[in-house]
Short mmCIF file of C-alpha atoms and ligand atoms in Angstrom, two decimals:
data_model
loop_
_atom_site.label_atom_id
_atom_site.label_comp_id
_atom_site.label_asym_id
_atom_site.label_seq_id
_atom_site.Cartn_x
_atom_site.Cartn_y
_atom_site.Cartn_z
CA MET M 897 129.52 64.50 179.22
CA HIS M 898 133.21 65.09 179.60
CA ALA M 899 134.70 65.91 182.97
CA VAL M 900 135.93 69.48 183.31
CA PRO M 901 139.49 69.51 184.64
CA GLY M 902 140.38 71.08 187.96
CA LEU M 903 143.21 73.47 188.74
CA PHE M 904 145.45 70.68 189.97
CA ASP M 905 144.83 68.25 187.15
CA PRO M 906 147.71 67.87 184.69
CA LEU M 907 147.56 69.29 181.19
CA THR M 908 149.10 67.32 178.34
CA ILE M 909 149.87 69.09 175.08
CA ARG M 910 151.76 67.13 172.42
CA GLY M 911 154.37 65.12 174.33
CA LEU M 912 154.56 67.45 177.34
CA THR M 913 152.62 67.05 180.57
CA ILE M 914 152.36 70.15 182.75
CA PRO M 915 151.75 68.83 186.28
CA ASN M 916 148.96 71.29 187.09
CA ARG M 917 147.10 74.15 185.43
CA VAL M 918 148.56 77.06 187.36
CA ALA M 919 151.20 78.97 185.44
CA MET M 920 153.30 81.97 186.32
CA SER M 921 152.58 84.69 183.78
CA PRO M 922 155.65 86.19 182.08
CA MET M 923 156.75 89.33 183.92
CA CYS M 924 159.68 91.57 183.07
CA MET M 925 162.04 92.09 185.97
CA TYR M 926 164.43 94.51 184.21
CA ARG M 927 167.22 92.89 186.17
CA SER M 928 169.82 92.13 183.51
CA GLU M 929 172.98 94.19 183.52
CA ASP M 930 172.55 95.80 180.09
CA ASP M 931 173.71 92.60 178.37
CA GLY M 932 170.54 90.49 178.33
CA GLN M 933 172.16 87.88 180.59
CA PRO M 934 170.11 86.13 183.28
CA THR M 935 171.30 86.87 186.81
CA ASP M 936 170.90 85.22 190.21
CA TRP M 937 167.80 87.39 190.59
CA HIS M 938 166.09 85.52 187.76
CA LEU M 939 167.24 82.16 189.07
CA ILE M 940 165.82 82.71 192.54
CA HIS M 941 162.74 84.64 191.41
CA LEU M 942 161.66 81.95 188.93
CA GLY M 943 162.98 78.98 190.91
CA SER M 944 161.01 80.04 193.97
CA ARG M 945 157.73 80.06 192.01
CA ALA M 946 158.53 76.52 190.88
CA ALA M 947 159.13 75.60 194.53
CA GLY M 948 155.82 77.35 195.18
CA GLY M 949 153.99 74.67 193.24
CA VAL M 950 153.11 76.13 189.85
CA GLY M 951 152.92 73.70 186.95
CA LEU M 952 154.54 76.05 184.44
CA VAL M 953 156.90 78.98 184.96
CA ILE M 954 157.08 81.33 181.96
CA THR M 955 160.25 83.40 181.96
CA GLU M 956 159.66 87.08 181.21
CA ALA M 957 159.65 88.73 177.75
CA THR M 958 163.07 87.80 176.41
CA ALA M 959 164.38 89.86 173.52
CA VAL M 960 165.21 88.14 170.25
CA ALA M 961 167.39 91.10 169.21
CA GLU M 962 169.34 93.68 171.16
CA GLU M 963 167.23 96.54 169.76
CA GLY M 964 164.12 94.44 170.51
CA ARG M 965 164.49 95.01 174.26
CA ILE M 966 162.14 97.36 176.08
CA THR M 967 164.81 98.60 178.51
CA PRO M 968 168.52 97.97 179.05
CA GLY M 969 167.50 95.57 181.85
CA ASP M 970 165.61 93.09 179.67
CA LEU M 971 166.58 89.45 179.33
CA GLY M 972 167.80 88.31 175.93
CA LEU M 973 168.33 85.28 173.74
CA TRP M 974 169.88 87.10 170.80
CA SER M 975 173.32 85.59 171.39
CA ASP M 976 174.65 82.09 172.07
CA THR M 977 176.46 83.53 175.09
CA GLN M 978 173.05 83.93 176.79
CA ILE M 979 172.11 80.24 176.57
CA SER M 980 173.98 79.00 179.64
CA GLY M 981 172.32 81.53 181.97
CA HIS M 982 168.91 80.41 180.73
CA ARG M 983 169.95 76.79 181.22
CA ARG M 984 170.52 77.51 184.92
CA ILE M 985 166.96 78.89 185.18
CA VAL M 986 165.54 75.86 183.37
CA ASN M 987 167.43 73.45 185.62
CA ALA M 988 166.25 75.20 188.78
CA VAL M 989 162.61 75.27 187.64
CA ARG M 990 162.67 71.63 186.58
CA GLU M 991 164.47 70.56 189.76
CA PHE M 992 161.37 71.69 191.65
CA GLY M 993 159.05 69.73 189.38
CA ALA M 994 157.69 72.54 187.21
CA VAL M 995 157.84 72.95 183.45
CA ALA M 996 160.04 75.80 182.21
CA GLY M 997 158.75 78.09 179.48
CA VAL M 998 160.08 81.29 177.94
CA GLN M 999 158.41 84.19 176.19
CA LEU M 1000 160.20 85.54 173.12
CA SER M 1001 159.66 89.17 172.26
CA HIS M 1002 160.59 92.16 170.12
CA SER M 1003 159.58 95.56 171.47
CA GLY M 1004 159.48 97.46 168.15
CA ARG M 1005 158.46 101.09 168.74
CA LYS M 1006 158.11 100.48 172.50
CA GLY M 1007 161.83 99.81 172.87
CA GLY M 1008 164.52 102.12 174.15
CA ARG M 1009 163.06 103.19 177.48
CA SER M 1010 164.54 103.46 180.94
CA ARG M 1011 163.51 100.91 183.58
CA PRO M 1012 160.14 101.67 185.27
CA TRP M 1013 161.83 102.84 188.48
CA ASP M 1014 164.08 105.12 186.40
CA GLY M 1015 161.02 106.81 184.92
CA ASN M 1016 160.06 104.66 181.90
CA THR M 1017 161.28 107.52 179.72
CA PRO M 1018 162.60 107.26 176.14
CA LEU M 1019 166.38 106.89 175.97
CA PRO M 1020 168.18 109.20 173.54
CA SER M 1021 169.02 107.59 170.19
CA SER M 1022 172.72 108.24 170.98
CA GLN M 1023 172.29 105.72 173.81
CA TRP M 1024 169.92 103.25 172.16
CA GLY M 1025 170.02 103.52 168.39
CA LYS M 1026 166.89 103.28 166.31
CA THR M 1027 163.63 101.55 167.10
CA LEU M 1028 161.71 99.65 164.43
CA ALA M 1029 157.98 99.60 163.64
CA PRO M 1030 155.63 98.82 160.77
CA SER M 1031 155.02 102.56 160.31
CA PRO M 1032 156.92 105.62 161.59
CA ILE M 1033 154.36 106.49 164.28
CA PRO M 1034 155.59 106.88 167.87
CA PHE M 1035 153.63 105.28 170.74
CA LYS M 1036 153.36 108.73 172.33
CA PRO M 1037 154.26 112.04 170.69
CA GLU M 1038 157.22 112.55 173.03
CA TRP M 1039 158.62 109.05 172.40
CA GLN M 1040 161.24 108.19 169.78
CA GLN M 1041 160.00 108.21 166.21
CA PRO M 1042 160.46 104.61 165.00
CA THR M 1043 161.94 103.70 161.64
CA GLU M 1044 159.53 102.10 159.17
CA MET M 1045 160.74 98.56 158.58
CA THR M 1046 162.07 97.59 155.16
CA HIS M 1047 161.55 94.13 153.70
CA ALA M 1048 165.13 93.35 154.77
CA ASP M 1049 164.26 94.38 158.37
CA ILE M 1050 161.19 92.13 158.22
CA ALA M 1051 163.27 89.16 157.05
CA GLN M 1052 165.79 89.90 159.81
CA VAL M 1053 163.07 89.87 162.49
CA ILE M 1054 161.82 86.46 161.31
CA ASP M 1055 165.40 85.14 161.45
CA SER M 1056 165.91 86.61 164.93
CA PHE M 1057 162.80 84.87 166.30
CA ALA M 1058 163.91 81.61 164.67
CA ALA M 1059 167.44 81.84 166.09
CA ALA M 1060 166.17 82.75 169.57
CA THR M 1061 163.80 79.77 169.43
CA ARG M 1062 166.76 77.48 168.69
CA ARG M 1063 168.62 78.96 171.66
CA ALA M 1064 165.57 78.50 173.91
CA ARG M 1065 165.48 74.86 172.85
CA ASP M 1066 169.21 74.49 173.54
CA ALA M 1067 168.69 76.00 176.99
CA GLY M 1068 166.15 73.24 177.72
CA TYR M 1069 162.92 75.21 177.85
CA GLN M 1070 159.89 73.00 177.22
CA VAL M 1071 157.36 75.67 176.23
CA VAL M 1072 158.01 78.67 174.01
CA GLU M 1073 155.57 81.56 173.82
CA GLY M 1074 155.59 84.31 171.20
CA HIS M 1075 154.82 87.73 172.66
CA PHE M 1076 152.38 89.10 170.09
CA ALA M 1077 150.53 91.34 172.56
CA HIS M 1078 150.74 94.50 174.69
CA GLY M 1079 151.71 96.80 171.86
CA TYR M 1080 155.04 95.16 171.02
CA LEU M 1081 156.27 94.59 167.49
CA MET M 1082 154.00 91.72 166.38
CA HIS M 1083 150.96 93.49 167.84
CA GLN M 1084 152.12 96.68 166.09
CA PHE M 1085 151.75 94.82 162.79
CA LEU M 1086 148.34 93.39 163.75
CA SER M 1087 146.78 96.67 164.85
CA PRO M 1088 145.57 99.30 162.37
CA PHE M 1089 146.52 101.94 164.97
CA SER M 1090 150.23 101.29 164.46
CA ASN M 1091 150.28 99.65 161.02
CA ARG M 1092 149.56 102.07 158.17
CA ARG M 1093 151.60 100.22 155.56
CA THR M 1094 150.43 100.05 151.98
CA ASP M 1095 152.51 97.00 150.99
CA GLU M 1096 151.60 93.34 151.59
CA TYR M 1097 152.22 93.79 155.35
CA GLY M 1098 149.50 96.40 155.86
CA GLY M 1099 145.83 96.97 155.10
CA GLY M 1100 143.40 94.05 155.54
CA LEU M 1101 143.78 91.47 158.29
CA GLU M 1102 145.51 88.95 156.06
CA ASN M 1103 148.20 91.52 155.29
CA ARG M 1104 148.53 92.83 158.86
CA ALA M 1105 148.86 89.25 160.10
CA ARG M 1106 151.44 88.30 157.43
CA LEU M 1107 154.55 88.97 159.53
CA PRO M 1108 153.11 87.65 162.83
CA LEU M 1109 152.09 84.44 161.05
CA ALA M 1110 155.51 84.13 159.40
CA VAL M 1111 157.14 84.52 162.81
CA ALA M 1112 154.74 82.00 164.38
CA HIS M 1113 155.59 79.61 161.58
CA ALA M 1114 159.33 80.11 162.08
CA ILE M 1115 159.00 79.45 165.82
CA ARG M 1116 156.93 76.31 165.24
CA ASP M 1117 159.47 75.10 162.68
CA GLU M 1118 162.39 75.47 165.06
CA TRP M 1119 160.62 74.03 168.10
CA PRO M 1120 160.65 70.26 168.71
CA SER M 1121 157.45 68.69 167.42
CA GLU M 1122 156.82 66.98 170.77
CA LEU M 1123 156.77 70.33 172.63
CA PRO M 1124 154.06 73.01 172.59
CA VAL M 1125 154.16 76.56 171.23
CA PHE M 1126 151.98 79.23 172.84
CA MET M 1127 151.14 82.63 171.40
CA ARG M 1128 150.20 85.63 173.53
CA LEU M 1129 147.76 87.85 171.64
CA SER M 1130 146.10 91.10 172.61
CA LEU M 1131 142.61 89.91 171.69
CA VAL M 1132 141.21 93.45 171.55
CA ASP M 1133 142.55 97.00 171.59
CA TRP M 1134 139.52 98.26 173.62
CA ILE M 1135 139.17 101.25 171.22
CA PRO M 1136 137.00 101.17 168.08
CA GLY M 1137 139.15 100.90 164.97
CA GLY M 1138 141.71 98.66 166.65
CA VAL M 1139 142.08 94.87 166.80
CA ASN M 1140 138.71 93.25 167.58
CA LEU M 1141 137.76 89.81 168.81
CA GLU M 1142 136.55 88.54 165.43
CA GLU M 1143 139.96 89.34 163.95
CA SER M 1144 141.75 87.62 166.83
CA ILE M 1145 139.61 84.51 166.41
CA GLN M 1146 140.64 84.42 162.75
CA VAL M 1147 144.33 84.88 163.60
CA ALA M 1148 144.06 82.12 166.21
CA ALA M 1149 142.47 79.79 163.66
CA TRP M 1150 145.31 80.46 161.21
CA MET M 1151 147.78 79.78 164.01
CA ARG M 1152 146.08 76.52 164.93
CA GLU M 1153 146.38 75.41 161.31
CA MET M 1154 150.13 75.93 161.45
CA GLY M 1155 150.52 73.93 164.64
CA ILE M 1156 150.36 76.55 167.38
CA ASP M 1157 148.99 74.82 170.46
CA LEU M 1158 147.57 77.46 172.80
CA ILE M 1159 146.50 81.10 172.67
CA ASP M 1160 147.34 83.13 175.77
CA GLY M 1161 144.67 85.77 175.36
CA THR M 1162 145.29 89.17 176.92
CA SER M 1163 144.58 92.70 175.70
CA SER M 1164 145.68 96.29 175.32
CA GLY M 1165 148.98 98.12 175.08
CA ILE M 1166 148.85 99.45 171.53
CA ILE M 1167 148.02 103.11 172.18
CA PRO M 1168 147.64 105.18 175.34
CA GLY M 1169 144.14 105.79 176.66
CA GLU M 1170 142.57 102.35 176.62
CA THR M 1171 140.06 101.70 179.39
CA ILE M 1172 140.69 98.25 180.80
CA PRO M 1173 138.03 96.41 182.85
CA GLU M 1174 138.74 95.93 186.55
CA ALA M 1175 137.02 92.56 187.03
CA PRO M 1176 138.90 89.35 187.76
CA LEU M 1177 139.18 87.10 184.68
CA TYR M 1178 138.12 89.95 182.38
CA HIS M 1179 139.50 88.14 179.33
CA LEU M 1180 137.69 84.90 180.08
CA ASP M 1181 134.57 85.41 177.95
CA MET M 1182 136.79 86.25 174.98
CA SER M 1183 139.00 83.22 175.61
CA ARG M 1184 135.92 81.01 175.75
CA ARG M 1185 134.74 82.23 172.35
CA LEU M 1186 138.17 81.88 170.87
CA ARG M 1187 138.51 78.37 172.28
CA ALA M 1188 135.16 77.32 170.83
CA GLU M 1189 135.33 79.14 167.49
CA ALA M 1190 139.02 78.79 166.62
CA GLY M 1191 139.18 75.28 168.10
CA ILE M 1192 142.39 75.90 170.03
CA ALA M 1193 143.42 75.58 173.67
CA THR M 1194 143.50 78.84 175.62
CA SER M 1195 144.79 80.22 178.88
CA ALA M 1196 143.09 82.75 181.13
CA VAL M 1197 144.97 85.71 182.56
CA GLY M 1198 144.04 88.96 184.25
CA ARG M 1199 143.42 89.97 187.83
CA VAL M 1200 143.20 86.41 189.16
CA ARG M 1201 143.69 86.63 192.92
CA THR M 1202 142.09 83.58 194.49
CA ALA M 1203 142.05 79.84 193.96
CA GLN M 1204 138.29 80.04 193.39
CA GLU M 1205 138.70 82.59 190.59
CA ALA M 1206 141.36 80.46 188.95
CA SER M 1207 139.16 77.36 189.22
CA ARG M 1208 136.26 79.22 187.62
CA ALA M 1209 138.33 79.82 184.48
CA LEU M 1210 138.51 76.06 184.00
CA SER M 1211 135.06 75.06 185.26
CA SER M 1212 133.39 77.56 182.93
CA GLU M 1213 135.24 75.96 180.03
CA GLY M 1214 136.83 79.25 179.06
CA ALA M 1215 140.41 78.07 179.36
CA ASP M 1216 142.72 75.08 179.75
CA LEU M 1217 145.35 76.82 181.88
CA VAL M 1218 145.35 79.81 184.26
CA LEU M 1219 148.16 82.36 184.29
CA VAL M 1220 148.75 84.36 187.44
CA GLY M 1221 150.88 87.48 187.48
CA ARG M 1222 150.79 90.04 190.25
CA ALA M 1223 149.26 87.75 192.86
CA MET M 1224 152.29 85.53 192.37
CA LEU M 1225 154.67 88.45 192.86
CA GLN M 1226 153.00 88.94 196.24
CA ASP M 1227 153.12 85.26 197.13
CA ALA M 1228 155.74 82.95 195.62
CA TYR M 1229 153.81 80.01 197.11
CA TRP M 1230 150.50 81.12 195.56
CA ALA M 1231 149.92 77.72 193.91
CA ARG M 1232 150.49 75.71 197.09
CA HIS M 1233 148.24 78.07 199.02
CA ALA M 1234 145.58 77.76 196.30
CA ALA M 1235 145.77 73.97 196.54
CA ARG M 1236 145.30 74.19 200.30
CA ASP M 1237 142.33 76.55 199.87
CA LEU M 1238 140.71 74.03 197.55
CA GLU M 1239 141.53 71.21 199.98
CA GLU M 1240 143.77 69.68 197.37
CA GLY M 1241 147.07 70.38 199.09
CA ASN M 1242 148.20 66.79 198.70
CA ARG M 1243 148.00 67.11 194.90
CA VAL M 1244 151.01 69.40 194.58
CA GLU M 1245 154.21 67.40 194.74
CA VAL M 1246 156.39 68.11 197.76
CA PRO M 1247 160.15 67.97 197.08
CA VAL M 1248 161.64 64.97 198.83
CA GLN M 1249 163.84 67.32 200.84
CA TYR M 1250 160.71 68.92 202.35
CA ARG M 1251 158.83 65.71 203.12
CA ARG M 1252 159.51 65.83 206.84
CA ALA M 1253 157.37 68.95 206.93
CA THR M 1254 154.38 66.86 205.93
CA GLN M 1255 154.93 64.44 208.81
CA HIS M 1256 154.54 65.10 212.54
CA LEU M 1257 157.15 67.45 213.84
CA SER M 1258 159.62 65.73 216.16
C1 LIG I 1401 155.88 93.59 186.69
C2 LIG I 1401 155.13 93.07 185.48
C3 LIG I 1401 155.83 92.73 184.34
C4 LIG I 1401 155.17 92.21 183.22
N1 LIG I 1401 155.89 91.78 182.14
C5 LIG I 1401 155.27 91.10 181.16
C6 LIG I 1401 156.01 90.42 180.16
O1 LIG I 1401 157.24 90.36 180.20
N2 LIG I 1401 155.32 89.81 179.17
C7 LIG I 1401 153.95 89.80 179.14
O2 LIG I 1401 153.37 89.23 178.20
N3 LIG I 1401 153.23 90.37 180.10
C8 LIG I 1401 153.85 90.99 181.12
N4 LIG I 1401 153.12 91.48 182.16
C9 LIG I 1401 151.67 91.20 182.20
C10 LIG I 1401 151.41 89.92 183.03
O3 LIG I 1401 152.01 88.80 182.43
C11 LIG I 1401 149.91 89.66 183.16
O4 LIG I 1401 149.37 89.38 181.89
C12 LIG I 1401 149.16 90.85 183.76
O5 LIG I 1401 149.86 91.37 184.89
C13 LIG I 1401 147.74 90.47 184.15
O6 LIG I 1401 147.75 89.40 185.06
P1 LIG I 1401 147.62 89.66 186.67
O7 LIG I 1401 146.39 90.49 186.86
O8 LIG I 1401 147.50 88.27 187.25
O9 LIG I 1401 148.85 90.38 187.11
C14 LIG I 1401 153.76 92.05 183.25
C15 LIG I 1401 153.06 92.44 184.40
C16 LIG I 1401 153.72 92.92 185.51
C17 LIG I 1401 152.93 93.24 186.75
#
């Protein structure tokens, strides 16, 4: 019998030890100034979650190309000029004892929208330029019609992910995650709903996965061998005819063979109208199967609110790491509070500057 790890046990992958198994899920803040540069908002927003005790902070979807942003407010790593701003985030997160990760993304046909609070509406092509996709099918009829990618566009996307990975490494991030979920470009290739190509990038799973696997390979190649690579996959599309779990298990197994370390299993986002379960940890059963059948580490994400729910993801052997999103927007100190709830408060490192708070007040 092996011991099942608890939420505040460290997780070692390759040469990296994450001090506990609570991670901040990547969440777009749309707070760049139309140039992809990190701002003080990002520094404080992410740094405060590190101060709040999480083991791993994953910086939001960060565009590998200017046209790969969702909105003008997205973070970017498409230019060397963006590295120093990311380095400030990394330093702040690490200063508080957490590991700094970043999610790399290309929006494909879901790019070129206004920020959520400006309506999430498509921006005119005069303002944004074209959006790219495997096939010229818009996400919604009223959205921009994307341009079907040529083989040159495909090669360019692989290069962009590779270059952004190099920049992430130069910024000092210790985990890189590919955003292959939520209906963005890599998921658009994986799903038959958005990929109607008749060349070697469309059709059967092996063809639909060809570009995502090439990108995963490029990321792994550029990333230091002692540091882990995660991939976020939409495990299912929730609508018959879309991506299903068996396909995702196969993709995960291919990824494991190429040295990907962990699958961050989520779902949905490819077409409007999916019905998504309301229950906490609603991806967990799928993650457990993927973990067992593809033989790869997984994380659990989705409607985790309490320390007990997060612990269950690990104790049920469905995941190696728990990602928390919205609950951590509500409470920057979610991880410390979870440790206290589990009576493990002493297991989350207290910065030396705060130690007097753990002694009697005088
Ligand atoms: C404001 C906001 C922004 C998000 N941005 C991203 C993102 O950049 N990348 C991503 O993979 N998921 C994104 N998500 C999804 C979260 O990472 C997470 O998977 C989802 O919210 C479910 O977890 P939760 O129930 O703990 O919030 C976002 C969610 C929210 C609420």
